[in-house]
């Protein structure tokens, strides 16, 4: 076996030196000397974990499908996602990673893939399906990045009352709201500490290993048929409600103008009499 090895840009090499019993770290290109039969482990400095986005870059493990999320109201959605991670440069953090995982493949399979999936699934329980699609998607992504970068939220389950509007159909085309019902759902809510900040779980995470989250990208979510129907009904209801509001505003404006004209005519007649 060769007594040298070549290090390349974009990779981090950890050499287990059998003479010194130390781990030597190399993160720059060059030609290195090693003892024959000794072990050199290569880690990719930046790695992408992909779930069903069709990312064409290098993927070590098998192809992964979009992740299925279940919301607090039991509706589900499938969503593709891409996570981009960067290994630390600090020697002690790299040694910790190497001791705990021993290879890049195990790091990806045992940490990066599971934590990416778990944080997506767990964070989804903080939303209802309607909230997620009505402006919650970007907030959801921000919560993902925050937890991966600074630690997973400590959470508790709370029962929350949700307002649900129901529609009644009169004739074949006109839809008006008939009543509002209350629906109680169990949501996962972050726990706040005495300082008002969200508390984090005390367990090894990306923070301990110094792994940086460079980017989280979410694809187009695909709701289950029942949730898709709910969203379509709400959109139709909002459209009808807006049209009714516009019609009411026009009627009120006409009435205001009509009253103003009556007052003007009354004032004119009174002035002529005087």
PDB file of C-alpha atoms in Angstrom, residues 34-241:
ATOM      1  CA  UNK A  34       1.062   8.138   5.955  1.00  0.00           C
ATOM      2  CA  UNK A  35       2.112   4.799   7.391  1.00  0.00           C
ATOM      3  CA  UNK A  36       1.185   1.899   5.081  1.00  0.00           C
ATOM      4  CA  UNK A  37      -2.013   0.033   6.090  1.00  0.00           C
ATOM      5  CA  UNK A  38      -3.110   2.937   8.306  1.00  0.00           C
ATOM      6  CA  UNK A  39      -6.570   4.430   7.851  1.00  0.00           C
ATOM      7  CA  UNK A  40      -7.573   7.698   6.138  1.00  0.00           C
ATOM      8  CA  UNK A  41     -11.257   8.704   6.199  1.00  0.00           C
ATOM      9  CA  UNK A  42     -12.676  11.260   3.791  1.00  0.00           C
ATOM     10  CA  UNK A  43     -15.645  13.489   4.610  1.00  0.00           C
ATOM     11  CA  UNK A  44     -17.410  15.793   2.161  1.00  0.00           C
ATOM     12  CA  UNK A  45     -17.186  19.357   3.494  1.00  0.00           C
ATOM     13  CA  UNK A  46     -20.639  20.315   2.188  1.00  0.00           C
ATOM     14  CA  UNK A  47     -23.400  17.775   1.787  1.00  0.00           C
ATOM     15  CA  UNK A  48     -26.970  17.881   0.457  1.00  0.00           C
ATOM     16  CA  UNK A  49     -29.753  15.731   1.901  1.00  0.00           C
ATOM     17  CA  UNK A  50     -32.544  15.513  -0.644  1.00  0.00           C
ATOM     18  CA  UNK A  51     -36.107  14.267  -0.236  1.00  0.00           C
ATOM     19  CA  UNK A  52     -37.791  13.884  -3.589  1.00  0.00           C
ATOM     20  CA  UNK A  53     -36.821  17.148  -5.300  1.00  0.00           C
ATOM     21  CA  UNK A  54     -35.029  15.457  -8.177  1.00  0.00           C
ATOM     22  CA  UNK A  55     -31.700  16.986  -7.161  1.00  0.00           C
ATOM     23  CA  UNK A  56     -29.117  15.809  -9.687  1.00  0.00           C
ATOM     24  CA  UNK A  57     -26.019  16.114  -7.484  1.00  0.00           C
ATOM     25  CA  UNK A  58     -24.130  13.375  -5.698  1.00  0.00           C
ATOM     26  CA  UNK A  59     -26.202  11.292  -3.294  1.00  0.00           C
ATOM     27  CA  UNK A  60     -24.561   8.518  -1.278  1.00  0.00           C
ATOM     28  CA  UNK A  61     -27.639   6.675  -0.118  1.00  0.00           C
ATOM     29  CA  UNK A  62     -30.766   5.475  -1.899  1.00  0.00           C
ATOM     30  CA  UNK A  63     -33.211   7.892  -3.472  1.00  0.00           C
ATOM     31  CA  UNK A  64     -35.574   9.403  -0.904  1.00  0.00           C
ATOM     32  CA  UNK A  65     -39.231  10.231  -1.543  1.00  0.00           C
ATOM     33  CA  UNK A  66     -40.941  13.496  -0.509  1.00  0.00           C
ATOM     34  CA  UNK A  67     -41.728  13.608   3.202  1.00  0.00           C
ATOM     35  CA  UNK A  68     -45.287  13.056   4.435  1.00  0.00           C
ATOM     36  CA  UNK A  69     -46.315  15.609   7.080  1.00  0.00           C
ATOM     37  CA  UNK A  70     -49.311  15.181   9.397  1.00  0.00           C
ATOM     38  CA  UNK A  71     -50.753  18.376  10.834  1.00  0.00           C
ATOM     39  CA  UNK A  72     -52.492  18.969  14.145  1.00  0.00           C
ATOM     40  CA  UNK A  73     -55.924  18.466  12.528  1.00  0.00           C
ATOM     41  CA  UNK A  74     -54.782  15.108  11.020  1.00  0.00           C
ATOM     42  CA  UNK A  75     -54.634  16.353   7.431  1.00  0.00           C
ATOM     43  CA  UNK A  76     -51.521  15.242   5.544  1.00  0.00           C
ATOM     44  CA  UNK A  77     -49.320  16.630   2.796  1.00  0.00           C
ATOM     45  CA  UNK A  78     -46.350  15.368   0.813  1.00  0.00           C
ATOM     46  CA  UNK A  79     -43.543  17.880   0.367  1.00  0.00           C
ATOM     47  CA  UNK A  80     -40.101  17.619  -1.259  1.00  0.00           C
ATOM     48  CA  UNK A  81     -37.204  19.244   0.567  1.00  0.00           C
ATOM     49  CA  UNK A  82     -33.476  19.843   0.276  1.00  0.00           C
ATOM     50  CA  UNK A  83     -31.108  20.467   3.207  1.00  0.00           C
ATOM     51  CA  UNK A  84     -27.567  21.742   2.672  1.00  0.00           C
ATOM     52  CA  UNK A  85     -25.090  21.112   5.496  1.00  0.00           C
ATOM     53  CA  UNK A  86     -21.492  22.172   6.072  1.00  0.00           C
ATOM     54  CA  UNK A  87     -19.044  20.354   8.331  1.00  0.00           C
ATOM     55  CA  UNK A  88     -17.095  22.422  10.889  1.00  0.00           C
ATOM     56  CA  UNK A  89     -13.452  23.402  10.512  1.00  0.00           C
ATOM     57  CA  UNK A  90     -12.677  23.125  14.227  1.00  0.00           C
ATOM     58  CA  UNK A  91     -10.453  20.141  14.914  1.00  0.00           C
ATOM     59  CA  UNK A  92     -12.202  19.077  18.135  1.00  0.00           C
ATOM     60  CA  UNK A  93     -15.628  19.028  16.431  1.00  0.00           C
ATOM     61  CA  UNK A  94     -14.306  16.988  13.512  1.00  0.00           C
ATOM     62  CA  UNK A  95     -12.731  14.495  15.913  1.00  0.00           C
ATOM     63  CA  UNK A  96     -16.057  14.202  17.754  1.00  0.00           C
ATOM     64  CA  UNK A  97     -17.868  13.508  14.473  1.00  0.00           C
ATOM     65  CA  UNK A  98     -15.237  10.925  13.508  1.00  0.00           C
ATOM     66  CA  UNK A  99     -15.401   9.160  16.872  1.00  0.00           C
ATOM     67  CA  UNK A 100     -19.193   8.973  16.845  1.00  0.00           C
ATOM     68  CA  UNK A 101     -19.760   8.016  13.200  1.00  0.00           C
ATOM     69  CA  UNK A 102     -16.360   6.772  11.828  1.00  0.00           C
ATOM     70  CA  UNK A 103     -17.362   7.313   8.164  1.00  0.00           C
ATOM     71  CA  UNK A 104     -19.073   9.954   6.063  1.00  0.00           C
ATOM     72  CA  UNK A 105     -21.740   7.456   4.994  1.00  0.00           C
ATOM     73  CA  UNK A 106     -22.688   6.732   8.613  1.00  0.00           C
ATOM     74  CA  UNK A 107     -22.768  10.457   9.401  1.00  0.00           C
ATOM     75  CA  UNK A 108     -25.273  10.985   6.598  1.00  0.00           C
ATOM     76  CA  UNK A 109     -27.401   7.921   7.398  1.00  0.00           C
ATOM     77  CA  UNK A 110     -27.346   8.137  11.196  1.00  0.00           C
ATOM     78  CA  UNK A 111     -27.555  11.926  11.686  1.00  0.00           C
ATOM     79  CA  UNK A 112     -28.185  14.170   8.699  1.00  0.00           C
ATOM     80  CA  UNK A 113     -31.032  12.210   7.097  1.00  0.00           C
ATOM     81  CA  UNK A 114     -32.915  11.353  10.338  1.00  0.00           C
ATOM     82  CA  UNK A 115     -32.643  14.825  11.869  1.00  0.00           C
ATOM     83  CA  UNK A 116     -33.795  16.452   8.630  1.00  0.00           C
ATOM     84  CA  UNK A 117     -36.838  14.189   8.444  1.00  0.00           C
ATOM     85  CA  UNK A 118     -37.654  14.352  12.169  1.00  0.00           C
ATOM     86  CA  UNK A 119     -37.560  18.132  12.435  1.00  0.00           C
ATOM     87  CA  UNK A 120     -39.915  18.421   9.436  1.00  0.00           C
ATOM     88  CA  UNK A 121     -42.398  15.874  10.797  1.00  0.00           C
ATOM     89  CA  UNK A 122     -42.377  17.214  14.366  1.00  0.00           C
ATOM     90  CA  UNK A 123     -42.646  20.881  13.380  1.00  0.00           C
ATOM     91  CA  UNK A 124     -45.699  20.152  11.209  1.00  0.00           C
ATOM     92  CA  UNK A 125     -47.721  19.322  14.341  1.00  0.00           C
ATOM     93  CA  UNK A 126     -47.527  23.006  15.302  1.00  0.00           C
ATOM     94  CA  UNK A 127     -49.869  23.842  12.395  1.00  0.00           C
ATOM     95  CA  UNK A 128     -53.246  22.868  11.034  1.00  0.00           C
ATOM     96  CA  UNK A 129     -53.432  22.034   7.346  1.00  0.00           C
ATOM     97  CA  UNK A 130     -55.255  25.277   6.604  1.00  0.00           C
ATOM     98  CA  UNK A 131     -52.699  27.372   8.503  1.00  0.00           C
ATOM     99  CA  UNK A 132     -49.842  25.711   6.623  1.00  0.00           C
ATOM    100  CA  UNK A 133     -51.281  26.663   3.237  1.00  0.00           C
ATOM    101  CA  UNK A 134     -52.637  30.046   4.310  1.00  0.00           C
ATOM    102  CA  UNK A 135     -49.295  31.773   4.817  1.00  0.00           C
ATOM    103  CA  UNK A 136     -47.612  29.286   7.152  1.00  0.00           C
ATOM    104  CA  UNK A 137     -45.213  27.636   4.704  1.00  0.00           C
ATOM    105  CA  UNK A 138     -42.476  30.274   4.926  1.00  0.00           C
ATOM    106  CA  UNK A 139     -42.771  30.444   8.726  1.00  0.00           C
ATOM    107  CA  UNK A 140     -42.524  26.650   8.811  1.00  0.00           C
ATOM    108  CA  UNK A 141     -39.283  26.741   6.815  1.00  0.00           C
ATOM    109  CA  UNK A 142     -37.835  29.372   9.173  1.00  0.00           C
ATOM    110  CA  UNK A 143     -38.624  27.140  12.162  1.00  0.00           C
ATOM    111  CA  UNK A 144     -36.839  24.252  10.453  1.00  0.00           C
ATOM    112  CA  UNK A 145     -33.670  26.299   9.938  1.00  0.00           C
ATOM    113  CA  UNK A 146     -33.808  27.689  13.475  1.00  0.00           C
ATOM    114  CA  UNK A 147     -34.047  24.258  15.119  1.00  0.00           C
ATOM    115  CA  UNK A 148     -31.379  22.669  12.976  1.00  0.00           C
ATOM    116  CA  UNK A 149     -28.986  25.559  13.595  1.00  0.00           C
ATOM    117  CA  UNK A 150     -29.618  26.242  17.283  1.00  0.00           C
ATOM    118  CA  UNK A 151     -31.205  23.086  18.705  1.00  0.00           C
ATOM    119  CA  UNK A 152     -34.527  21.249  18.595  1.00  0.00           C
ATOM    120  CA  UNK A 153     -37.414  22.957  20.387  1.00  0.00           C
ATOM    121  CA  UNK A 154     -38.682  21.539  23.657  1.00  0.00           C
ATOM    122  CA  UNK A 155     -42.437  21.184  23.101  1.00  0.00           C
ATOM    123  CA  UNK A 156     -45.651  20.219  24.832  1.00  0.00           C
ATOM    124  CA  UNK A 157     -49.105  19.298  23.597  1.00  0.00           C
ATOM    125  CA  UNK A 158     -51.925  21.779  24.092  1.00  0.00           C
ATOM    126  CA  UNK A 159     -55.555  21.549  23.102  1.00  0.00           C
ATOM    127  CA  UNK A 160     -56.486  24.540  20.955  1.00  0.00           C
ATOM    128  CA  UNK A 161     -59.952  25.604  19.824  1.00  0.00           C
ATOM    129  CA  UNK A 162     -60.179  26.235  16.104  1.00  0.00           C
ATOM    130  CA  UNK A 163     -63.021  28.115  14.417  1.00  0.00           C
ATOM    131  CA  UNK A 164     -64.491  26.335  11.401  1.00  0.00           C
ATOM    132  CA  UNK A 165     -66.896  28.040   9.020  1.00  0.00           C
ATOM    133  CA  UNK A 166     -69.534  25.958   7.275  1.00  0.00           C
ATOM    134  CA  UNK A 167     -71.298  26.817   4.033  1.00  0.00           C
ATOM    135  CA  UNK A 168     -74.940  26.445   3.105  1.00  0.00           C
ATOM    136  CA  UNK A 169     -76.009  26.409  -0.540  1.00  0.00           C
ATOM    137  CA  UNK A 170     -79.100  28.269  -1.650  1.00  0.00           C
ATOM    138  CA  UNK A 171     -80.236  27.457  -5.178  1.00  0.00           C
ATOM    139  CA  UNK A 172     -77.509  26.209  -7.476  1.00  0.00           C
ATOM    140  CA  UNK A 173     -74.899  28.969  -7.456  1.00  0.00           C
ATOM    141  CA  UNK A 174     -75.144  31.262  -4.425  1.00  0.00           C
ATOM    142  CA  UNK A 175     -73.202  30.268  -1.325  1.00  0.00           C
ATOM    143  CA  UNK A 176     -73.485  32.062   1.992  1.00  0.00           C
ATOM    144  CA  UNK A 177     -72.074  31.276   5.424  1.00  0.00           C
ATOM    145  CA  UNK A 178     -74.579  29.385   7.550  1.00  0.00           C
ATOM    146  CA  UNK A 179     -72.821  28.949  10.867  1.00  0.00           C
ATOM    147  CA  UNK A 180     -69.462  28.766  12.612  1.00  0.00           C
ATOM    148  CA  UNK A 181     -68.518  25.672  14.596  1.00  0.00           C
ATOM    149  CA  UNK A 182     -65.693  25.070  17.052  1.00  0.00           C
ATOM    150  CA  UNK A 183     -63.192  22.266  16.565  1.00  0.00           C
ATOM    151  CA  UNK A 184     -60.640  21.348  19.230  1.00  0.00           C
ATOM    152  CA  UNK A 185     -57.286  19.979  18.076  1.00  0.00           C
ATOM    153  CA  UNK A 186     -54.098  18.992  19.881  1.00  0.00           C
ATOM    154  CA  UNK A 187     -51.187  21.152  18.774  1.00  0.00           C
ATOM    155  CA  UNK A 188     -47.507  20.854  19.585  1.00  0.00           C
ATOM    156  CA  UNK A 189     -46.419  24.153  21.146  1.00  0.00           C
ATOM    157  CA  UNK A 190     -42.822  25.248  21.893  1.00  0.00           C
ATOM    158  CA  UNK A 191     -42.063  25.633  25.611  1.00  0.00           C
ATOM    159  CA  UNK A 192     -40.894  29.096  26.693  1.00  0.00           C
ATOM    160  CA  UNK A 193     -38.362  29.568  29.473  1.00  0.00           C
ATOM    161  CA  UNK A 194     -38.415  32.256  32.210  1.00  0.00           C
ATOM    162  CA  UNK A 195     -36.654  34.661  29.830  1.00  0.00           C
ATOM    163  CA  UNK A 196     -39.365  34.231  27.210  1.00  0.00           C
ATOM    164  CA  UNK A 197     -37.041  32.344  24.845  1.00  0.00           C
ATOM    165  CA  UNK A 198     -37.906  28.916  23.431  1.00  0.00           C
ATOM    166  CA  UNK A 199     -36.240  26.110  25.381  1.00  0.00           C
ATOM    167  CA  UNK A 200     -34.158  23.519  23.509  1.00  0.00           C
ATOM    168  CA  UNK A 201     -33.796  19.777  24.037  1.00  0.00           C
ATOM    169  CA  UNK A 202     -30.617  18.762  25.827  1.00  0.00           C
ATOM    170  CA  UNK A 203     -29.307  16.090  23.490  1.00  0.00           C
ATOM    171  CA  UNK A 204     -26.609  15.828  20.864  1.00  0.00           C
ATOM    172  CA  UNK A 205     -27.583  17.663  17.710  1.00  0.00           C
ATOM    173  CA  UNK A 206     -25.989  19.549  14.854  1.00  0.00           C
ATOM    174  CA  UNK A 207     -25.127  22.303  17.347  1.00  0.00           C
ATOM    175  CA  UNK A 208     -22.903  19.989  19.395  1.00  0.00           C
ATOM    176  CA  UNK A 209     -21.105  18.751  16.309  1.00  0.00           C
ATOM    177  CA  UNK A 210     -20.706  22.260  14.894  1.00  0.00           C
ATOM    178  CA  UNK A 211     -22.451  21.291  11.645  1.00  0.00           C
ATOM    179  CA  UNK A 212     -23.836  24.379   9.934  1.00  0.00           C
ATOM    180  CA  UNK A 213     -27.164  24.529   8.117  1.00  0.00           C
ATOM    181  CA  UNK A 214     -26.457  26.516   4.972  1.00  0.00           C
ATOM    182  CA  UNK A 215     -29.874  26.295   3.345  1.00  0.00           C
ATOM    183  CA  UNK A 216     -33.299  24.665   3.618  1.00  0.00           C
ATOM    184  CA  UNK A 217     -35.364  24.579   0.425  1.00  0.00           C
ATOM    185  CA  UNK A 218     -38.944  23.316   0.286  1.00  0.00           C
ATOM    186  CA  UNK A 219     -40.668  22.212  -2.897  1.00  0.00           C
ATOM    187  CA  UNK A 220     -44.347  22.471  -3.811  1.00  0.00           C
ATOM    188  CA  UNK A 221     -46.489  20.739  -1.147  1.00  0.00           C
ATOM    189  CA  UNK A 222     -49.145  18.304  -2.384  1.00  0.00           C
ATOM    190  CA  UNK A 223     -52.128  18.064   0.016  1.00  0.00           C
ATOM    191  CA  UNK A 224     -54.257  14.959   0.444  1.00  0.00           C
ATOM    192  CA  UNK A 225     -57.618  15.116  -1.440  1.00  0.00           C
ATOM    193  CA  UNK A 226     -59.671  16.036   1.654  1.00  0.00           C
ATOM    194  CA  UNK A 227     -57.350  18.935   2.528  1.00  0.00           C
ATOM    195  CA  UNK A 228     -57.255  20.055  -1.095  1.00  0.00           C
ATOM    196  CA  UNK A 229     -61.082  20.141  -1.102  1.00  0.00           C
ATOM    197  CA  UNK A 230     -61.118  22.119   2.157  1.00  0.00           C
ATOM    198  CA  UNK A 231     -58.736  24.702   0.710  1.00  0.00           C
ATOM    199  CA  UNK A 232     -60.765  24.925  -2.508  1.00  0.00           C
ATOM    200  CA  UNK A 233     -63.999  25.418  -0.526  1.00  0.00           C
ATOM    201  CA  UNK A 234     -62.408  28.131   1.605  1.00  0.00           C
ATOM    202  CA  UNK A 235     -61.054  29.900  -1.469  1.00  0.00           C
ATOM    203  CA  UNK A 236     -64.493  29.801  -3.076  1.00  0.00           C
ATOM    204  CA  UNK A 237     -66.108  31.021   0.155  1.00  0.00           C
ATOM    205  CA  UNK A 238     -63.644  33.924   0.435  1.00  0.00           C
ATOM    206  CA  UNK A 239     -64.276  34.868  -3.193  1.00  0.00           C
ATOM    207  CA  UNK A 240     -68.049  34.871  -2.682  1.00  0.00           C
ATOM    208  CA  UNK A 241     -67.686  36.770   0.602  1.00  0.00           C
TER     209      UNK A 241
END
